[in-house]
Short mmCIF file of C-alpha atoms in Angstrom, two decimals:
data_model
loop_
_atom_site.label_atom_id
_atom_site.label_comp_id
_atom_site.label_asym_id
_atom_site.label_seq_id
_atom_site.Cartn_x
_atom_site.Cartn_y
_atom_site.Cartn_z
CA MET A 1061 -3.12 10.06 5.29
CA LYS A 1062 -2.46 6.61 6.47
CA ARG A 1063 -0.29 4.29 4.12
CA GLY A 1064 -2.37 2.05 2.36
CA ASN A 1065 -5.65 3.65 2.65
CA LYS A 1066 -5.74 5.56 -0.52
CA VAL A 1067 -5.16 4.35 -4.37
CA TYR A 1068 -2.98 6.60 -6.11
CA ARG A 1069 -3.54 6.64 -10.07
CA LYS A 1070 -0.75 8.21 -12.48
CA GLN A 1071 -3.97 9.35 -14.72
CA ILE A 1072 -3.71 13.00 -14.18
CA GLY A 1073 -3.04 13.46 -17.97
CA THR A 1074 -6.08 11.51 -18.58
CA LEU A 1075 -8.20 13.36 -16.35
CA LEU A 1076 -7.01 16.43 -18.17
CA LEU A 1077 -7.73 15.25 -21.68
CA ALA A 1078 -11.33 14.34 -20.58
CA ALA A 1079 -12.07 17.88 -19.25
CA THR A 1080 -10.67 19.30 -22.56
CA MET A 1081 -7.70 20.44 -21.11
CA THR A 1082 -3.80 19.69 -21.74
CA ALA A 1083 -2.22 16.36 -21.30
CA ALA A 1084 1.15 18.06 -22.22
CA ALA A 1085 1.31 19.56 -18.77
CA MET A 1086 3.44 16.82 -17.22
CA LEU A 1087 6.39 18.52 -16.88
CA THR A 1088 9.12 17.93 -14.06
CA GLY A 1089 8.91 19.22 -10.61
CA CYS A 1090 12.02 21.18 -10.08
CA GLN A 1091 14.25 23.90 -11.27
CA GLY A 1092 13.78 24.90 -14.92
CA THR A 1093 11.03 23.02 -17.05
CA THR A 1094 9.23 23.70 -20.55
CA LYS A 1095 5.72 23.16 -21.56
CA ALA A 1096 4.44 21.48 -24.51
CA ASP A 1097 3.63 23.63 -27.74
CA THR A 1098 -0.01 23.22 -27.04
CA THR A 1099 -1.06 24.43 -24.01
CA ALA A 1100 -4.28 23.96 -21.91
CA ALA A 1101 -5.15 27.57 -22.29
CA GLU A 1102 -5.39 27.00 -26.37
CA GLN A 1103 -7.22 23.76 -25.99
CA THR A 1104 -9.89 25.17 -23.97
CA GLY A 1105 -9.81 28.79 -25.31
CA THR A 1106 -9.31 30.15 -22.17
CA SER A 1107 -6.72 32.67 -21.32
CA ALA A 1108 -6.31 36.04 -19.39
CA ALA A 1109 -6.82 38.21 -22.30
CA GLN A 1110 -10.03 36.36 -23.48
CA ALA A 1111 -11.28 36.42 -19.68
CA GLU A 1112 -10.65 40.18 -19.35
CA SER A 1113 -12.16 40.90 -23.04
CA SER A 1114 -15.33 38.95 -22.24
CA GLY A 1115 -15.87 40.69 -19.05
CA GLU A 1116 -15.74 37.92 -16.94
CA ASP A 1117 -14.76 37.89 -13.40
CA LYS A 1118 -11.60 36.10 -12.71
CA LEU A 1119 -11.47 33.28 -10.10
CA VAL A 1120 -9.64 33.92 -7.04
CA VAL A 1121 -7.07 31.05 -6.32
CA TYR A 1122 -4.68 30.33 -3.72
CA PHE A 1123 -2.00 27.83 -3.10
CA SER A 1124 -1.54 27.43 0.63
CA SER A 1125 2.11 25.91 0.47
CA GLY A 1126 4.50 24.56 2.69
CA MET A 1127 7.53 26.88 1.81
CA ALA A 1128 8.61 29.70 -0.19
CA GLY A 1129 10.96 29.18 -3.01
CA GLY A 1130 13.55 26.06 -2.74
CA ALA A 1131 14.45 23.24 -4.85
CA ALA A 1132 10.85 21.61 -4.61
CA TRP A 1133 8.22 24.29 -3.67
CA GLY A 1134 9.73 27.02 -5.92
CA GLN A 1135 8.66 24.64 -8.96
CA ALA A 1136 5.31 24.06 -7.40
CA GLU A 1137 4.73 27.81 -7.33
CA LYS A 1138 5.92 28.24 -11.12
CA GLY A 1139 3.58 25.42 -12.27
CA PHE A 1140 0.78 27.17 -10.28
CA ASN A 1141 1.39 30.42 -11.62
CA ASP A 1142 1.98 29.15 -15.23
CA ALA A 1143 -1.48 27.29 -15.13
CA CYS A 1144 -3.16 30.39 -13.55
CA ALA A 1145 -1.93 32.53 -16.31
CA GLU A 1146 -3.33 30.16 -18.93
CA LEU A 1147 -6.52 30.02 -17.39
CA GLY A 1148 -7.04 33.55 -16.75
CA TRP A 1149 -7.12 33.16 -12.80
CA GLU A 1150 -5.98 35.69 -10.05
CA GLY A 1151 -3.23 33.51 -8.15
CA HIS A 1152 -2.04 33.87 -4.99
CA TYR A 1153 0.89 31.66 -3.55
CA LEU A 1154 1.18 31.89 0.13
CA ALA A 1155 3.90 30.37 2.07
CA PRO A 1156 4.55 29.85 5.92
CA GLN A 1157 7.09 32.38 7.51
CA THR A 1158 8.88 29.00 8.75
CA PRO A 1159 9.04 26.06 6.33
CA GLY A 1160 6.36 23.53 7.17
CA ASN A 1161 5.02 25.36 10.25
CA THR A 1162 1.56 23.96 10.66
CA GLN A 1163 0.05 27.21 12.30
CA ASP A 1164 1.50 29.55 9.71
CA MET A 1165 -0.19 27.18 6.92
CA VAL A 1166 -3.68 27.06 8.75
CA ASN A 1167 -3.50 30.96 9.07
CA ASN A 1168 -2.66 31.16 5.33
CA THR A 1169 -5.62 29.21 4.69
CA GLU A 1170 -7.64 31.59 6.63
CA THR A 1171 -6.23 34.26 4.78
CA ALA A 1172 -7.29 32.89 1.56
CA LEU A 1173 -11.09 32.10 2.77
CA THR A 1174 -11.00 35.60 4.17
CA ASN A 1175 -10.15 37.29 0.70
CA GLY A 1176 -12.81 35.70 -1.03
CA ALA A 1177 -10.97 32.58 -2.66
CA ASP A 1178 -12.89 30.59 -5.16
CA ILE A 1179 -10.40 27.51 -5.22
CA ILE A 1180 -7.74 26.74 -2.64
CA LEU A 1181 -5.02 24.37 -3.20
CA ILE A 1182 -4.01 23.36 0.66
CA VAL A 1183 -0.78 21.49 1.82
CA LEU A 1184 -1.78 19.11 4.74
CA THR A 1185 0.93 18.34 6.98
CA GLN A 1186 -0.98 17.78 10.09
CA GLU A 1187 -4.43 17.23 8.60
CA ASP A 1188 -6.45 17.72 12.10
CA ALA A 1189 -5.05 21.26 12.37
CA ALA A 1190 -6.68 22.38 9.15
CA GLU A 1191 -9.93 20.52 9.35
CA ASP A 1192 -11.84 23.46 10.67
CA VAL A 1193 -10.94 25.91 7.99
CA MET A 1194 -11.33 23.28 5.34
CA ASN A 1195 -15.07 22.60 6.21
CA ARG A 1196 -15.76 26.30 6.56
CA ALA A 1197 -14.40 26.73 2.88
CA VAL A 1198 -16.52 23.72 1.78
CA GLU A 1199 -19.55 25.30 3.36
CA GLN A 1200 -18.65 28.56 1.51
CA GLY A 1201 -18.49 26.90 -1.62
CA VAL A 1202 -14.71 26.95 -2.30
CA THR A 1203 -13.08 24.45 -4.15
CA LEU A 1204 -10.59 22.44 -2.33
CA ILE A 1205 -7.68 20.58 -3.70
CA GLY A 1206 -4.94 18.75 -1.34
CA ILE A 1207 -1.52 19.06 -2.09
CA ALA A 1208 1.22 16.44 -1.16
CA THR A 1209 -1.18 14.41 0.66
CA ASP A 1210 -4.81 13.14 1.22
CA ASN A 1211 -7.73 13.76 3.45
CA ASP A 1212 -11.35 13.37 3.01
CA ILE A 1213 -12.45 17.01 2.59
CA PRO A 1214 -10.57 18.28 -0.52
CA ALA A 1215 -12.61 16.97 -3.58
CA ALA A 1216 -9.28 15.65 -4.76
CA TYR A 1217 -5.50 15.88 -4.33
CA ILE A 1218 -2.29 15.58 -6.03
CA GLY A 1219 1.41 14.85 -5.10
CA THR A 1220 4.02 12.36 -4.63
CA ASP A 1221 2.32 8.99 -3.28
CA PRO A 1222 4.44 8.67 -0.05
CA VAL A 1223 4.38 4.62 -0.23
CA ASN A 1224 5.85 4.94 -3.57
CA LEU A 1225 8.41 7.53 -2.93
CA GLY A 1226 9.57 5.59 0.04
CA TYR A 1227 10.14 2.40 -1.86
CA SER A 1228 11.76 4.28 -4.70
CA VAL A 1229 14.23 5.75 -2.17
CA ALA A 1230 14.92 2.31 -0.76
CA GLU A 1231 15.47 0.78 -4.35
CA ALA A 1232 17.87 3.81 -5.42
CA LEU A 1233 19.86 3.26 -2.12
CA ILE A 1234 20.20 -0.43 -2.74
CA GLN A 1235 21.33 0.18 -6.21
CA ALA A 1236 23.70 2.72 -5.14
CA MET A 1237 25.42 0.86 -2.47
CA GLY A 1238 25.68 -2.93 -4.37
CA ASP A 1239 26.89 -5.56 -2.23
CA LYS A 1240 28.26 -3.21 0.62
CA PRO A 1241 27.01 -3.36 4.11
CA ILE A 1242 24.11 -0.72 4.69
CA LYS A 1243 24.10 1.57 7.90
CA VAL A 1244 21.74 4.34 6.96
CA LEU A 1245 20.77 7.54 8.46
CA THR A 1246 17.31 9.14 7.22
CA MET A 1247 16.64 12.73 7.19
CA GLN A 1248 13.32 14.50 6.67
CA SER A 1249 12.06 18.04 7.20
CA ASN A 1250 10.44 17.76 10.25
CA LEU A 1251 9.80 14.48 12.47
CA THR A 1252 6.20 15.48 13.04
CA MET A 1253 5.11 15.51 9.46
CA GLU A 1254 2.86 12.87 8.81
CA GLN A 1255 3.28 12.22 4.97
CA GLN A 1256 6.92 12.21 5.47
CA ASN A 1257 6.68 9.82 8.41
CA ASP A 1258 4.77 7.56 5.83
CA GLN A 1259 7.39 8.02 3.41
CA VAL A 1260 10.10 6.92 5.71
CA ALA A 1261 7.91 4.09 7.08
CA ALA A 1262 7.66 2.89 3.34
CA PHE A 1263 11.31 3.05 2.75
CA GLU A 1264 12.27 1.08 5.94
CA GLU A 1265 9.52 -1.50 4.71
CA LYS A 1266 11.21 -2.05 1.33
CA LEU A 1267 14.73 -1.74 2.79
CA LYS A 1268 13.93 -4.54 5.18
CA GLU A 1269 12.34 -6.50 2.14
CA LEU A 1270 15.17 -6.42 -0.11
CA ARG A 1271 18.15 -5.98 2.26
CA PRO A 1272 17.19 -7.59 5.50
CA ASP A 1273 20.88 -6.92 6.75
CA ALA A 1274 20.70 -3.18 6.32
CA ILE A 1275 20.39 -1.06 9.66
CA VAL A 1276 18.58 2.19 10.02
CA ALA A 1277 21.06 3.93 12.49
CA ASP A 1278 18.93 6.87 12.97
CA LYS A 1279 15.96 9.26 11.94
CA THR A 1280 16.41 12.95 11.88
CA GLU A 1281 15.29 16.00 10.92
CA CYS A 1282 16.77 19.17 8.93
CA MET A 1283 13.97 21.94 9.08
CA SER A 1284 14.61 22.25 5.41
CA ASN A 1285 17.96 23.97 6.05
CA ALA A 1286 21.22 22.29 4.46
CA ALA A 1287 23.58 23.73 7.15
CA THR A 1288 21.41 22.12 9.79
CA ALA A 1289 21.57 18.83 7.83
CA GLN A 1290 25.28 18.98 7.61
CA ASP A 1291 25.92 19.50 11.20
CA LYS A 1292 23.44 16.76 12.02
CA ILE A 1293 25.06 14.24 9.62
CA SER A 1294 28.50 15.04 11.07
CA ALA A 1295 27.42 14.48 14.56
CA SER A 1296 25.80 11.18 13.75
CA TYR A 1297 29.11 10.17 11.90
CA LEU A 1298 31.31 11.24 14.58
CA ALA A 1299 29.07 9.18 17.16
CA ASP A 1300 29.11 6.04 14.87
CA PRO A 1301 31.83 6.00 11.98
CA ASP A 1302 30.10 2.65 10.67
CA ILE A 1303 27.13 4.90 9.13
CA ASN A 1304 27.89 4.85 5.69
CA CYS A 1305 25.05 6.55 3.72
CA MET A 1306 22.14 8.73 4.32
CA VAL A 1307 18.65 9.08 2.45
CA SER A 1308 17.10 12.19 2.20
CA PHE A 1309 13.28 13.11 2.38
CA ASP A 1310 14.23 16.84 2.18
CA SER A 1311 15.87 18.82 -0.65
CA TYR A 1312 18.04 20.25 1.70
CA ALA A 1313 19.04 17.20 3.52
CA GLY A 1314 20.75 15.83 0.25
CA LEU A 1315 22.19 19.14 -0.16
CA GLY A 1316 23.55 18.74 3.57
CA GLY A 1317 24.91 15.46 2.99
CA ALA A 1318 26.51 16.55 -0.23
CA ALA A 1319 28.16 19.33 1.68
CA PHE A 1320 29.56 16.68 4.45
CA VAL A 1321 30.91 14.44 1.86
CA GLN A 1322 32.75 17.11 -0.08
CA GLU A 1323 34.06 18.67 3.40
CA ASN A 1324 35.42 15.45 4.61
CA GLY A 1325 36.53 13.78 1.08
CA LEU A 1326 34.20 10.82 1.50
CA GLN A 1327 32.99 10.52 -2.04
CA ASP A 1328 34.02 6.81 -2.32
CA SER A 1329 32.96 5.81 1.21
CA PHE A 1330 29.74 7.70 2.31
CA CYS A 1331 26.70 7.44 -0.06
CA VAL A 1332 24.29 10.10 -0.36
CA VAL A 1333 20.78 9.82 -1.88
CA GLY A 1334 19.15 13.12 -2.46
CA ILE A 1335 15.72 14.03 -3.55
CA ASP A 1336 14.38 16.40 -6.04
CA ASP A 1337 16.16 17.70 -9.32
CA ALA A 1338 17.10 21.44 -8.68
CA PRO A 1339 20.34 22.45 -10.63
CA GLU A 1340 22.19 22.37 -7.54
CA ILE A 1341 21.21 18.95 -6.53
CA LEU A 1342 21.83 17.43 -10.24
CA ARG A 1343 25.70 19.14 -9.82
CA CYS A 1344 25.97 17.24 -6.80
CA VAL A 1345 25.25 13.97 -8.65
CA GLN A 1346 27.48 14.98 -11.23
CA ASP A 1347 30.65 15.97 -8.77
CA GLY A 1348 30.15 12.48 -7.21
CA SER A 1349 29.28 14.28 -3.64
CA MET A 1350 25.70 12.73 -4.11
CA VAL A 1351 25.45 9.32 -5.76
CA CYS A 1352 21.86 9.71 -6.93
CA THR A 1353 18.62 11.62 -6.52
CA VAL A 1354 14.98 10.75 -6.43
CA ALA A 1355 13.14 13.49 -8.66
CA GLN A 1356 9.66 14.27 -7.42
CA HIS A 1357 7.86 16.15 -10.11
CA TRP A 1358 7.07 19.32 -8.44
CA TYR A 1359 6.18 21.52 -11.41
CA ASN A 1360 3.60 18.98 -12.29
CA VAL A 1361 2.04 19.34 -8.60
CA GLY A 1362 1.36 22.97 -9.05
CA TYR A 1363 0.49 23.09 -12.80
CA ASP A 1364 -1.70 20.03 -12.84
CA GLY A 1365 -3.18 20.66 -9.46
CA ALA A 1366 -4.75 23.91 -10.82
CA TYR A 1367 -5.99 22.06 -13.80
CA LEU A 1368 -7.44 19.60 -11.39
CA ALA A 1369 -9.11 22.09 -9.66
CA LYS A 1370 -10.64 23.45 -12.81
CA ALA A 1371 -11.94 20.03 -13.67
CA VAL A 1372 -13.58 19.64 -10.16
CA ARG A 1373 -15.12 23.17 -10.32
CA ASP A 1374 -16.38 22.55 -13.78
CA GLY A 1375 -17.97 19.38 -13.15
CA GLY A 1376 -15.61 17.62 -15.57
CA GLN A 1377 -14.19 13.88 -15.20
CA TYR A 1378 -11.05 13.68 -12.83
CA GLU A 1379 -9.38 10.96 -10.71
CA ARG A 1380 -9.64 11.84 -6.80
CA GLY A 1381 -6.05 10.84 -6.10
CA ASN A 1382 -3.29 11.92 -8.79
CA ASP A 1383 0.41 10.42 -8.13
CA SER A 1384 2.75 13.19 -9.63
CA GLY A 1385 5.28 10.52 -9.82
CA THR A 1386 9.06 10.29 -9.17
CA THR A 1387 12.29 9.56 -11.31
CA THR A 1388 15.53 8.26 -10.03
CA LEU A 1389 18.66 9.86 -11.32
CA PHE A 1390 22.23 8.52 -11.55
CA ILE A 1391 25.42 10.70 -13.19
CA ASP A 1392 24.74 9.00 -16.48
CA ASP A 1393 21.07 9.98 -16.34
CA ILE A 1394 21.59 13.60 -15.71
CA ASP A 1395 22.63 15.18 -19.21
CA GLY A 1396 19.50 13.64 -20.88
CA TRP A 1397 17.16 14.54 -18.04
CA VAL A 1398 18.27 18.30 -18.12
CA LYS A 1399 18.08 18.25 -22.05
CA GLU A 1400 14.72 16.88 -21.71
CA ARG A 1401 13.20 18.79 -19.00
CA GLY A 1402 14.95 22.08 -20.08
CA ILE A 1403 16.73 22.55 -17.01
CA ASP A 1404 19.04 25.66 -16.55
CA MET A 1405 22.09 24.07 -14.66
CA GLY A 1406 23.49 27.63 -14.29
CA GLU A 1407 27.13 28.18 -13.92
#
């Protein structure tokens, strides 16, 4: 997706109501959420038990994702599984052996198509690589929903608007740094991921607008590994001690940054802006090793993505582009967020 080419609308709740589905699905995207009392299954009268008793064949639905488990994708999987259970669908969540590996993700989509998928939710990190399998899926009558980024082939898509996310991260950094000089390191999952490159470009654009004096020292990747993130931040800091902050476009980048801060006692001099709201990330905000985190609503992506597919398949009303949104959390926000979202912080 090229920045500025698509219009995102935060109207997934509206589309679900228009398709006689729940607007109570808007739950947060990382560890531990609770659904509203009235589920979409109750509103539509559809459930696994009803589907079985009526003798209807279950729809076969696949989520070809970017990763197994983790702070973000683990909650996307949970949302997807919850929606499939409510709808009486046969749901399958497929993840690449290596997080974000394009060929693995294309192969998983091929598997879904071979296994008779009625619906495929597909993550597009490198859109051209999946174009052939997506076209064949459409030809076979499969309903395609793009996850986390847009492409012209899927009927609709849902995920965090990369431009809005980049802007939110820049604004969070500026709020965290106050009037201090900014020399920042950006870290993403993989430097070849188009969506994350769009996020970083939007971050740089907003940062330049709001703090023209700020310097982006380097852009790097962590391959969704906290230890790798910590090592790369340490190396960058040793090479240039003027670097005084880092921003994350991968959950594990933030966790690696927090570990770097803790190990070196830099809570008062090195600012980490994390991403997502897994319990381990929120604990880092609480203990000061991370100043704040920009929470993406990953549960919504899986849950609302399934209901978006239903709206498309049933010929209901829906928006083509759906921004699942973000929320920036500082230490004073954590307790209220955890309570509101039903997040289990663990020990």
